[in-house]
Every structure is written in structure tokens, then in C-alpha cells.
Short mmCIF file of N, CA and C in Angstrom, two decimals:
data_model
loop_
_atom_site.label_atom_id
_atom_site.label_comp_id
_atom_site.label_asym_id
_atom_site.label_seq_id
_atom_site.Cartn_x
_atom_site.Cartn_y
_atom_site.Cartn_z
N MET A 109 -192.83 -94.12 40.64
CA MET A 109 -192.50 -95.21 42.46
C MET A 109 -192.70 -96.29 42.23
N ASP A 110 -193.14 -96.67 41.18
CA ASP A 110 -193.02 -98.07 41.92
C ASP A 110 -192.06 -99.04 41.13
N SER A 111 -190.81 -97.98 40.46
CA SER A 111 -189.31 -98.43 40.04
C SER A 111 -189.06 -98.22 40.80
N PHE A 112 -189.34 -97.26 42.13
CA PHE A 112 -187.71 -97.79 43.62
C PHE A 112 -188.07 -98.38 44.23
N PHE A 113 -189.92 -99.20 44.85
CA PHE A 113 -190.04 -99.57 45.37
C PHE A 113 -189.17 -101.09 44.81
N PHE A 114 -189.45 -101.35 43.53
CA PHE A 114 -189.05 -102.74 42.49
C PHE A 114 -187.25 -102.41 42.81
N SER A 115 -186.93 -101.19 42.70
CA SER A 115 -185.40 -101.75 42.78
C SER A 115 -185.67 -102.13 43.96
N LEU A 116 -185.58 -101.43 45.55
CA LEU A 116 -185.45 -101.44 46.99
C LEU A 116 -185.55 -102.36 47.21
N MET A 117 -186.56 -103.40 46.65
CA MET A 117 -186.78 -105.12 47.24
C MET A 117 -186.13 -105.49 45.60
N LEU A 118 -185.43 -105.29 44.99
CA LEU A 118 -184.21 -106.17 44.40
C LEU A 118 -183.10 -105.88 45.02
N THR A 119 -182.78 -104.51 45.85
CA THR A 119 -181.46 -104.51 45.92
C THR A 119 -181.48 -105.09 47.81
N GLY A 120 -183.00 -104.90 48.28
CA GLY A 120 -182.54 -105.91 49.42
C GLY A 120 -182.37 -107.52 49.15
N ASN A 121 -182.97 -107.88 48.39
CA ASN A 121 -183.14 -109.55 49.01
C ASN A 121 -181.25 -109.80 47.78
N SER A 122 -180.39 -108.77 47.33
CA SER A 122 -179.53 -109.16 46.99
C SER A 122 -178.60 -108.87 48.04
N ILE A 123 -178.99 -107.31 49.13
CA ILE A 123 -177.81 -107.53 49.84
C ILE A 123 -178.13 -109.23 51.19
N LEU A 124 -179.63 -109.64 51.41
CA LEU A 124 -180.02 -110.50 52.05
C LEU A 124 -179.02 -112.18 51.19
N LEU A 125 -178.90 -111.75 49.74
CA LEU A 125 -177.90 -113.43 49.59
C LEU A 125 -175.98 -112.77 49.81
N LEU A 126 -175.96 -111.69 50.01
CA LEU A 126 -174.65 -111.72 50.53
C LEU A 126 -174.43 -112.10 51.88
N ILE A 127 -174.94 -112.02 52.40
CA ILE A 127 -175.42 -112.05 53.96
C ILE A 127 -175.37 -113.91 54.59
N LEU A 128 -176.47 -113.74 52.89
CA LEU A 128 -176.35 -115.47 52.49
C LEU A 128 -175.63 -116.81 52.43
N GLN A 129 -173.76 -115.39 52.16
CA GLN A 129 -173.01 -116.07 51.47
C GLN A 129 -172.89 -117.37 51.43
N GLN A 130 -172.19 -117.07 52.77
CA GLN A 130 -172.16 -119.15 53.99
C GLN A 130 -172.66 -120.51 53.23
N HIS A 131 -173.85 -119.99 52.73
CA HIS A 131 -175.01 -121.68 52.62
C HIS A 131 -174.99 -120.92 51.06
N ILE A 132 -174.67 -120.44 50.35
CA ILE A 132 -174.50 -120.34 48.83
C ILE A 132 -173.52 -121.45 48.71
N ILE A 133 -171.89 -120.96 49.28
CA ILE A 133 -171.08 -121.83 48.92
C ILE A 133 -171.08 -123.34 49.85
N GLU A 134 -172.18 -123.22 50.71
CA GLU A 134 -172.26 -124.39 51.37
C GLU A 134 -173.18 -125.56 50.13
N LYS A 135 -173.43 -124.81 48.94
CA LYS A 135 -174.69 -125.42 47.70
C LYS A 135 -176.20 -126.13 49.03
N GLU A 136 -176.53 -124.50 49.45
CA GLU A 136 -177.91 -125.38 49.56
C GLU A 136 -178.75 -125.43 48.43
N ILE A 137 -179.86 -125.43 48.45
CA ILE A 137 -180.49 -124.81 47.21
C ILE A 137 -181.52 -124.33 46.92
N VAL A 138 -182.27 -124.33 48.42
CA VAL A 138 -183.07 -123.50 48.45
C VAL A 138 -182.61 -121.60 48.42
N VAL A 139 -181.55 -121.85 49.17
CA VAL A 139 -180.70 -120.46 48.22
C VAL A 139 -179.50 -120.23 47.35
N LEU A 140 -179.76 -121.20 46.24
CA LEU A 140 -179.31 -121.62 45.76
C LEU A 140 -180.23 -120.94 43.81
N ILE A 141 -181.78 -121.84 44.46
CA ILE A 141 -182.53 -120.76 43.91
C ILE A 141 -182.86 -119.29 43.71
N PHE A 142 -182.50 -119.63 44.60
CA PHE A 142 -183.01 -117.45 44.90
C PHE A 142 -181.75 -117.38 45.21
N LEU A 143 -180.75 -116.97 44.75
CA LEU A 143 -179.40 -116.73 43.99
C LEU A 143 -179.72 -116.75 42.11
N GLY A 144 -180.70 -117.65 42.07
CA GLY A 144 -180.57 -117.39 40.94
C GLY A 144 -181.58 -117.09 39.92
N PHE A 145 -183.05 -117.21 40.36
CA PHE A 145 -184.09 -116.29 40.49
C PHE A 145 -183.89 -114.33 40.35
N VAL A 146 -182.79 -114.42 41.55
CA VAL A 146 -182.49 -112.69 41.32
C VAL A 146 -181.99 -112.44 40.91
N ILE A 147 -180.37 -113.14 40.05
CA ILE A 147 -179.68 -113.41 39.10
C ILE A 147 -180.52 -112.71 37.74
N LEU A 148 -181.78 -113.74 37.65
CA LEU A 148 -182.98 -113.33 36.42
C LEU A 148 -183.49 -112.46 36.62
N ILE A 149 -183.93 -112.04 37.24
CA ILE A 149 -184.26 -110.32 37.88
C ILE A 149 -183.69 -109.53 37.29
N TRP A 150 -182.66 -109.34 37.76
CA TRP A 150 -181.84 -108.02 37.31
C TRP A 150 -181.68 -108.08 36.14
N ILE A 151 -181.21 -109.34 34.99
CA ILE A 151 -180.29 -109.15 33.58
C ILE A 151 -182.14 -108.39 33.35
N CYS A 152 -183.31 -109.48 33.80
CA CYS A 152 -184.54 -109.00 32.50
C CYS A 152 -184.53 -107.32 32.87
N ARG A 153 -184.29 -106.70 33.61
CA ARG A 153 -185.30 -105.20 34.48
C ARG A 153 -184.12 -104.55 34.23
N VAL A 154 -182.36 -104.88 34.00
CA VAL A 154 -181.70 -104.39 32.93
C VAL A 154 -181.71 -104.33 31.82
N ILE A 155 -182.21 -105.27 30.84
CA ILE A 155 -182.36 -105.37 29.34
C ILE A 155 -183.73 -104.30 29.17
N ILE A 156 -184.51 -104.69 29.59
CA ILE A 156 -186.03 -103.90 29.90
C ILE A 156 -185.32 -102.41 30.15
N THR A 157 -184.69 -101.99 30.61
CA THR A 157 -184.44 -100.91 30.72
C THR A 157 -183.45 -99.43 30.07
N ILE A 158 -182.65 -101.04 29.44
CA ILE A 158 -182.01 -101.09 27.99
C ILE A 158 -182.93 -100.62 26.09
N ILE A 159 -183.63 -101.63 26.23
CA ILE A 159 -183.64 -101.14 25.61
C ILE A 159 -185.41 -100.04 25.50
N LEU A 160 -186.13 -99.87 26.71
CA LEU A 160 -186.70 -98.48 26.85
C LEU A 160 -186.77 -97.06 27.61
N GLN A 161 -186.19 -96.59 26.45
CA GLN A 161 -185.11 -95.35 26.66
C GLN A 161 -185.96 -93.61 27.23
N TRP A 162 -186.14 -93.70 28.27
CA TRP A 162 -187.11 -92.53 28.32
C TRP A 162 -186.49 -91.29 28.61
N PHE A 163 -185.07 -91.15 28.64
CA PHE A 163 -184.53 -89.69 28.92
C PHE A 163 -183.73 -88.77 27.51
N GLY A 164 -183.97 -89.99 26.20
CA GLY A 164 -183.31 -89.95 24.76
C GLY A 164 -182.16 -89.81 25.27
N ILE A 165 -181.09 -89.63 25.90
CA ILE A 165 -179.92 -89.57 26.18
C ILE A 165 -179.42 -90.68 26.15
N TYR A 166 -179.15 -91.26 24.43
CA TYR A 166 -179.62 -92.58 24.28
C TYR A 166 -176.88 -93.18 24.89
N ASP A 167 -176.27 -92.58 24.53
CA ASP A 167 -175.70 -92.79 24.08
C ASP A 167 -174.99 -93.46 25.77
N LEU A 168 -175.20 -91.97 26.47
CA LEU A 168 -174.73 -91.49 28.34
C LEU A 168 -176.06 -93.02 29.04
N ILE A 169 -176.41 -92.60 28.58
CA ILE A 169 -177.49 -94.28 29.77
C ILE A 169 -177.39 -94.98 29.10
N PHE A 170 -176.71 -95.65 27.94
CA PHE A 170 -176.85 -96.52 27.75
C PHE A 170 -175.33 -97.37 27.85
N TRP A 171 -174.80 -96.74 28.14
CA TRP A 171 -173.26 -96.64 28.65
C TRP A 171 -173.60 -97.25 30.01
N ILE A 172 -173.72 -96.44 31.16
CA ILE A 172 -174.65 -96.27 31.88
C ILE A 172 -174.50 -97.59 32.74
N GLN A 173 -176.04 -97.77 32.04
CA GLN A 173 -176.58 -99.11 32.31
C GLN A 173 -175.73 -100.06 31.77
N LEU A 174 -175.35 -100.11 31.11
CA LEU A 174 -174.60 -101.53 30.77
C LEU A 174 -173.23 -101.90 31.28
N LEU A 175 -173.03 -100.75 32.26
CA LEU A 175 -171.22 -100.52 32.92
C LEU A 175 -172.29 -101.23 34.30
N VAL A 176 -173.88 -101.25 34.67
CA VAL A 176 -174.12 -101.43 35.94
C VAL A 176 -174.45 -102.41 35.25
N PHE A 177 -174.64 -103.17 34.33
CA PHE A 177 -175.31 -104.92 34.48
C PHE A 177 -174.31 -105.20 34.58
N LEU A 178 -173.20 -105.12 34.28
CA LEU A 178 -172.00 -106.49 34.14
C LEU A 178 -171.41 -106.37 35.25
N GLY A 179 -171.72 -105.05 35.80
CA GLY A 179 -170.92 -105.33 37.07
C GLY A 179 -171.60 -105.89 38.20
N ILE A 180 -173.54 -105.79 38.09
CA ILE A 180 -173.97 -106.80 38.85
C ILE A 180 -174.39 -107.82 38.90
N THR A 181 -173.50 -108.16 37.51
CA THR A 181 -173.47 -109.83 37.38
C THR A 181 -172.02 -110.06 37.31
N ILE A 182 -171.00 -109.19 37.64
CA ILE A 182 -169.38 -109.82 37.62
C ILE A 182 -170.20 -110.18 39.50
N ILE A 183 -170.86 -109.28 40.52
CA ILE A 183 -170.70 -109.35 41.73
C ILE A 183 -171.30 -110.08 41.69
N LEU A 184 -173.03 -110.29 41.76
CA LEU A 184 -173.78 -112.14 41.83
C LEU A 184 -172.87 -113.64 41.20
N ILE A 185 -172.19 -113.58 40.05
CA ILE A 185 -171.83 -114.87 39.75
C ILE A 185 -170.55 -115.07 40.41
N ILE A 186 -170.14 -114.31 41.78
CA ILE A 186 -169.01 -114.96 42.57
C ILE A 186 -169.03 -116.02 42.92
N PRO A 187 -170.44 -115.61 43.70
CA PRO A 187 -169.82 -117.13 44.81
C PRO A 187 -170.68 -118.80 43.85
N PHE A 188 -170.63 -118.51 42.48
CA PHE A 188 -170.32 -119.57 41.84
C PHE A 188 -169.10 -119.76 40.75
N ILE A 189 -168.39 -118.77 40.53
CA ILE A 189 -166.94 -119.05 40.67
C ILE A 189 -166.41 -119.67 41.75
N SER A 190 -167.03 -119.77 43.09
CA SER A 190 -166.37 -119.28 44.57
C SER A 190 -166.30 -120.68 44.26
N ILE A 191 -167.81 -121.47 44.24
CA ILE A 191 -167.88 -121.99 44.12
C ILE A 191 -167.58 -123.62 43.59
N PHE A 192 -167.87 -123.61 41.89
CA PHE A 192 -166.94 -124.45 41.49
C PHE A 192 -165.46 -124.39 40.85
N PHE A 193 -164.70 -123.78 41.22
CA PHE A 193 -162.72 -123.14 41.42
C PHE A 193 -162.06 -123.27 42.69
#
């Protein structure tokens, strides 16, 4: 149950960052620090989930988690790409 609420919190924070995208583009330092923190938490969560396999279906779960990880990383990096290019 804790994993559900943790995922809900991360999803809410990610949606909040998508709403605050204009502030990220304007390079407001507080929003950039918050964005970096959420990216770090998402990356750590996915790495831990990949290492700790609970279901025993290693191949399928691994590829699904890897694709989700790459998708989330790309979504979270988009504001930085729009800032620098």
C-alpha cells in the first residue's frame, strides 16, 4: 500500500512540474531544484524496482520497467532540452 501512495505522490509532483513548465523555461532556481529532485527520485525508484524483482517474471517485467524508465526520463528531460537548445 505504501508503494501506491509513493507512486501517487511522485505522479502528483510530476504533474505539478508539467503545470510549472513555464517557470522551468524561465530558469527559476527553486523549480529547477524541485525538478532535479523529482528526476532523481524517479530514477532511484526505477533502479530499485528493477533490482528487487517481486514477481519472478524477470524478462517481461524488466523490459516493461526499462521502457517506463526511459519514457519518464525523456519526459522529465524535455524542459532541460528546451532550455539549452
